Amino acid sequence: MSFAVWPEAIELGRMFAAEGYELALVGGPVRDLLLHRQSHDLDFCSSARPEQFEPILRRWGHDGFWDMGRKFGTLGAMRRRPDGTEVKVEVTTYRSDTYDPDSRKPEVNYGDSLEGDLSRRDFTVNAMALRVPDLEFVDPFGGANDLAKGVLRTPVDPRQSFDDDPLRMMRAVRFVAQLGFSIAPETAEALSDMVDRIEIVSAERVRDELTKMLLSDRPRAGVEALVESGLARIVLPEIPALELEIDEYHRHKDVFEHTMIVLDRAVALETGDDGPVPRPDLTLRLAALMHDVGKPRTRKFEAGGKVSFHHHDAVGAKMTRKRLKALRFDHHVVEDVSELVNLHLRFHGYVDEPWTDSAVRRYVKDSGHLYERLNRLTRADATTQNKRKAAVFASAMDEMEQRVRELKEKEDFDAIRPDLDGNEIMALLGLEPGPMVGRAYRHMLDYRLDNGPVDHDTAVAELTSWYAAQQAA
């Protein structure tokens, strides 16, 4: 088996060999070599202890060194190629971990062989190694064969593996999305039987795996594996809840299947780096995944056999905010995704009756920096199989977007403010700072959105008239 290996890996291997130490490229970089994929972050393991290989790594990594993983036997370094490309390496002493059943954090014990180190890895496709500098391929668990078959299997008994580190169950789902692999039957069975073990994993680690899964090329496959395995019941229970039982008259769609279609369509609507929603976009993908989570709680069977989901947008937004907070997503992600869920039905009224310019301004103003994502979520959500309805909807969205472009040529939507600011309102009405000033400001902002910019005298007349009505009431 021949490899086109990074020259930096060969050089580092020679430096370790000169000091009498073994060094091997392991895990993802070896897998990526076989898949002909690029990787600039290289993981190694070695017979040397950190204090022994630190001087070697410092000499090699003349552009950077770090030791945050020292207590786990890991040190890292970085160098830049002449073209500016960064090559980062991390070296870890051979390990033989033991785990506390109530924690996924291992008690680190140094091992004495490469094969022993590989046995503690998550899946066989990540349990291959390449000794450097002599390029001996080491594959004690058949990882190359599993890689060729597109199968995820654990090097040791899957129950032992998942019991030792339950996060590996999330990683299995993530690799389904990233690599397009399937989970081997015995591994899938163990995963489904042991999903409750994921509860000892921190929310942050679960969030990180979910994020990597959603940002992959196949997020739908990852979500479906998450649900099928039973993991979603614990880490994202709102999603399997979408698998509503469909009655014999098919009075509503399968909401889970609809959500998967919306996710696919949203991904397809992302743009290149120079577009408004560069691929991959976590906010849009999370919103597509969560947009209908309010439906199970709002489902109501109406007279005549109809099914309604009134206010599922508002209910879903609250549920989304609660779940993403529990998963420790950044505040801006929580707020943006929740707002997209809240607004995802906003456009639908336009299809029945095109909006006035003031309504278009409000749509753009209310969506703010989420405008481009909201339009893509709205388009993705239009999954009707009726070609005429689909064409009417697409045409209406095209028309609305064109109107927005034309209005933006006349005024800066991002800078829309009332024609009178707070200080002017207080001076004109003789008010001190307080709730009434806020109400007056909001009224003038609404007036601005409804009427566009007006001259100062007109704005003053409107404020005076509004305030008189408030006083009379």
Short mmCIF file of C-alpha atoms in Angstrom, two decimals, residues 38-266:
data_model
loop_
_atom_site.label_atom_id
_atom_site.label_comp_id
_atom_site.label_asym_id
_atom_site.label_seq_id
_atom_site.Cartn_x
_atom_site.Cartn_y
_atom_site.Cartn_z
CA GLN A 38 -7.19 16.98 2.53
CA SER A 39 -6.13 17.42 6.15
CA HIS A 40 -3.78 19.95 7.69
CA ASP A 41 -4.21 18.87 11.32
CA LEU A 42 -2.13 15.76 11.97
CA ASP A 43 -2.50 13.48 15.01
CA PHE A 44 0.34 11.25 16.11
CA CYS A 45 1.04 8.86 18.94
CA SER A 46 4.46 7.94 20.25
CA SER A 47 6.36 5.70 22.61
CA ALA A 48 7.96 8.83 24.09
CA ARG A 49 6.59 10.61 27.15
CA PRO A 50 5.70 14.32 26.89
CA GLU A 51 8.82 15.46 28.70
CA GLN A 52 10.89 13.39 26.29
CA PHE A 53 9.35 14.60 23.02
CA GLU A 54 8.70 18.21 23.99
CA PRO A 55 12.17 19.38 22.85
CA ILE A 56 11.68 17.61 19.50
CA LEU A 57 8.29 19.18 18.97
CA ARG A 58 9.56 22.65 19.87
CA ARG A 59 12.37 22.33 17.31
CA TRP A 60 9.96 21.14 14.62
CA GLY A 61 7.15 23.61 15.36
CA HIS A 62 9.07 26.84 15.05
CA ASP A 63 5.82 28.78 14.39
CA GLY A 64 3.87 27.65 17.45
CA PHE A 65 3.73 25.30 20.44
CA TRP A 66 0.98 24.46 22.97
CA ASP A 67 0.62 22.13 25.92
CA MET A 68 -3.03 22.44 27.08
CA GLY A 69 -3.35 18.65 26.84
CA ARG A 70 -0.22 17.88 28.84
CA LYS A 71 -2.15 16.11 31.62
CA PHE A 72 -3.50 13.74 28.94
CA GLY A 73 -0.04 13.19 27.47
CA THR A 74 -0.61 15.52 24.50
CA LEU A 75 1.50 18.39 23.17
CA GLY A 76 1.02 20.34 19.94
CA ALA A 77 3.01 22.44 17.49
CA MET A 78 2.54 24.31 14.24
CA ARG A 79 4.61 25.49 11.29
CA ARG A 80 3.82 27.46 8.15
CA ARG A 81 4.70 26.38 4.66
CA PRO A 82 6.15 28.92 2.22
CA ASP A 83 2.68 29.35 0.70
CA GLY A 84 1.28 30.34 4.09
CA THR A 85 -0.53 27.05 4.77
CA GLU A 86 -0.48 26.07 8.43
CA VAL A 87 0.31 22.47 9.38
CA LYS A 88 -0.68 21.65 12.95
CA VAL A 89 0.37 18.48 14.74
CA GLU A 90 -0.49 16.95 18.07
CA VAL A 91 1.51 14.12 19.58
CA THR A 92 0.19 11.90 22.37
CA THR A 93 2.04 9.22 24.31
CA TYR A 94 0.67 5.69 23.77
CA ARG A 95 -2.30 5.41 26.09
CA SER A 96 -4.24 2.71 27.87
CA ASP A 97 -7.21 4.51 29.44
CA THR A 98 -9.54 3.34 32.16
CA TYR A 99 -12.93 4.98 32.77
CA ASP A 100 -15.05 5.77 35.80
CA PRO A 101 -18.55 4.43 35.01
CA ASP A 102 -20.07 7.73 36.15
CA SER A 103 -17.85 9.91 33.98
CA ARG A 104 -16.59 9.92 30.40
CA LYS A 105 -13.27 11.44 31.48
CA PRO A 106 -10.60 8.75 31.34
CA GLU A 107 -7.97 8.07 33.95
CA VAL A 108 -4.90 8.38 31.74
CA ASN A 109 -2.41 5.54 31.89
CA TYR A 110 0.51 5.41 29.49
CA GLY A 111 0.64 2.35 27.28
CA ASP A 112 3.60 0.59 25.74
CA SER A 113 2.46 -0.31 22.22
CA LEU A 114 0.86 1.22 19.16
CA GLU A 115 -1.62 -1.64 18.85
CA GLY A 116 -2.76 -1.14 22.46
CA ASP A 117 -3.28 2.54 21.80
CA LEU A 118 -5.35 1.83 18.68
CA SER A 119 -7.62 -0.56 20.61
CA ARG A 120 -8.93 2.32 22.76
CA ARG A 121 -10.12 4.38 19.79
CA ASP A 122 -13.76 4.90 18.86
CA PHE A 123 -14.15 3.10 15.50
CA THR A 124 -12.04 0.80 13.37
CA VAL A 125 -11.85 3.41 10.60
CA ASN A 126 -10.10 5.65 13.16
CA ALA A 127 -7.98 2.83 14.58
CA MET A 128 -5.48 2.67 11.73
CA ALA A 129 -1.95 4.03 11.88
CA LEU A 130 1.00 4.80 9.65
CA ARG A 131 4.42 4.52 11.24
CA VAL A 132 6.75 7.32 10.20
CA PRO A 133 9.25 7.72 8.69
CA ASP A 134 9.18 4.16 7.29
CA LEU A 135 5.45 4.28 6.26
CA GLU A 136 4.44 0.92 7.73
CA PHE A 137 0.64 0.66 7.65
CA VAL A 138 -0.85 -0.75 10.88
CA ASP A 139 -4.48 -1.93 10.84
CA PRO A 140 -5.10 -4.51 13.59
CA PHE A 141 -8.91 -4.22 13.54
CA GLY A 142 -9.73 -4.22 9.83
CA GLY A 143 -10.36 -0.50 9.54
CA ALA A 144 -9.38 -0.32 5.87
CA ASN A 145 -11.92 -3.02 5.01
CA ASP A 146 -14.64 -1.20 6.98
CA LEU A 147 -13.66 2.03 5.27
CA ALA A 148 -14.08 0.40 1.86
CA LYS A 149 -17.51 -0.91 2.89
CA GLY A 150 -18.57 2.38 4.49
CA VAL A 151 -19.26 0.75 7.86
CA LEU A 152 -18.76 2.05 11.40
CA ARG A 153 -17.68 -0.63 13.83
CA THR A 154 -15.89 -0.42 17.19
CA PRO A 155 -12.42 -2.02 17.64
CA VAL A 156 -13.56 -3.78 20.82
CA ASP A 157 -16.99 -4.95 21.95
CA PRO A 158 -19.32 -2.00 21.25
CA ARG A 159 -20.96 -2.23 24.66
CA GLN A 160 -17.60 -1.88 26.35
CA SER A 161 -16.64 0.95 24.00
CA PHE A 162 -19.85 2.95 24.57
CA ASP A 163 -19.80 2.22 28.28
CA ASP A 164 -16.24 3.55 28.50
CA ASP A 165 -17.04 6.72 26.57
CA PRO A 166 -20.73 7.37 25.76
CA LEU A 167 -19.82 10.34 23.56
CA ARG A 168 -18.75 7.74 20.98
CA MET A 169 -22.46 7.14 20.32
CA MET A 170 -22.82 10.77 19.21
CA ARG A 171 -19.67 10.46 17.16
CA ALA A 172 -21.17 7.45 15.34
CA VAL A 173 -24.13 9.56 14.27
CA ARG A 174 -21.83 12.41 13.28
CA PHE A 175 -19.73 10.12 11.06
CA VAL A 176 -22.91 8.91 9.34
CA ALA A 177 -23.43 12.54 8.31
CA GLN A 178 -19.80 13.43 7.58
CA LEU A 179 -18.68 10.26 5.79
CA GLY A 180 -21.94 8.82 4.48
CA PHE A 181 -21.29 5.58 6.39
CA SER A 182 -23.75 3.17 7.99
CA ILE A 183 -23.47 1.79 11.52
CA ALA A 184 -22.71 -1.97 11.69
CA PRO A 185 -25.71 -3.96 13.03
CA GLU A 186 -24.05 -5.11 16.26
CA THR A 187 -22.74 -1.60 16.90
CA ALA A 188 -26.16 -0.07 16.19
CA GLU A 189 -27.84 -2.56 18.51
CA ALA A 190 -25.46 -1.75 21.35
CA LEU A 191 -25.93 1.97 20.72
CA SER A 192 -29.72 1.71 20.89
CA ASP A 193 -29.55 -0.37 24.07
CA MET A 194 -27.22 2.08 25.79
CA VAL A 195 -28.54 5.51 24.79
CA ASP A 196 -29.26 6.41 28.42
CA ARG A 197 -25.49 6.50 29.03
CA ILE A 198 -25.33 9.74 27.03
CA GLU A 199 -26.81 11.50 30.06
CA ILE A 200 -23.41 11.57 31.79
CA VAL A 201 -21.91 13.56 28.89
CA SER A 202 -21.83 17.33 29.27
CA ALA A 203 -24.26 19.42 27.23
CA GLU A 204 -21.32 21.22 25.64
CA ARG A 205 -19.83 18.00 24.24
CA VAL A 206 -23.21 16.87 22.89
CA ARG A 207 -23.69 20.32 21.33
CA ASP A 208 -20.30 20.13 19.62
CA GLU A 209 -21.16 16.78 18.03
CA LEU A 210 -24.59 18.02 16.93
CA THR A 211 -22.96 21.09 15.39
CA LYS A 212 -20.42 19.03 13.44
CA MET A 213 -23.22 16.74 12.27
CA LEU A 214 -25.40 19.64 11.08
CA LEU A 215 -22.50 21.35 9.32
CA SER A 216 -21.63 18.19 7.39
CA ASP A 217 -22.52 17.41 3.78
CA ARG A 218 -25.34 15.06 4.86
CA PRO A 219 -27.07 16.56 7.92
CA ARG A 220 -30.33 14.78 7.14
CA ALA A 221 -28.67 11.36 7.33
CA GLY A 222 -27.20 12.31 10.70
CA VAL A 223 -30.55 13.48 12.10
CA GLU A 224 -32.27 10.32 10.88
CA ALA A 225 -29.57 8.18 12.53
CA LEU A 226 -29.93 10.22 15.72
CA VAL A 227 -33.67 9.50 15.80
CA GLU A 228 -33.41 5.86 14.70
CA SER A 229 -30.81 5.09 17.38
CA GLY A 230 -32.92 6.59 20.15
CA LEU A 231 -30.28 9.20 21.04
CA ALA A 232 -32.53 12.02 19.92
CA ARG A 233 -35.06 11.04 22.57
CA ILE A 234 -32.54 12.24 25.14
CA VAL A 235 -30.47 14.95 23.48
CA LEU A 236 -33.07 16.51 21.15
CA PRO A 237 -36.47 15.06 22.10
CA GLU A 238 -38.44 17.64 20.10
CA ILE A 239 -37.36 15.95 16.85
CA PRO A 240 -38.61 12.36 17.37
CA ALA A 241 -41.80 13.93 18.74
CA LEU A 242 -42.44 15.12 15.16
CA GLU A 243 -43.14 11.52 14.12
CA LEU A 244 -46.85 12.09 14.64
CA GLU A 245 -49.13 9.14 14.03
CA ILE A 246 -50.96 9.74 10.75
CA ASP A 247 -54.61 8.81 10.89
CA GLU A 248 -56.23 6.60 8.25
CA TYR A 249 -57.55 9.61 6.33
CA HIS A 250 -54.09 11.23 6.10
CA ARG A 251 -55.41 14.55 7.37
CA HIS A 252 -51.90 15.91 7.91
CA LYS A 253 -48.38 15.27 6.67
CA ASP A 254 -45.74 13.28 8.52
CA VAL A 255 -44.10 16.27 10.24
CA PHE A 256 -40.77 14.52 10.73
CA GLU A 257 -40.51 13.59 7.05
CA HIS A 258 -41.54 17.13 6.11
CA THR A 259 -38.82 18.51 8.40
CA MET A 260 -36.17 16.34 6.76
CA ILE A 261 -37.23 17.64 3.34
CA VAL A 262 -37.08 21.23 4.61
CA LEU A 263 -33.58 20.61 5.98
CA ASP A 264 -32.42 19.26 2.62
CA ARG A 265 -33.98 22.20 0.78
CA ALA A 266 -32.50 24.75 3.17
#
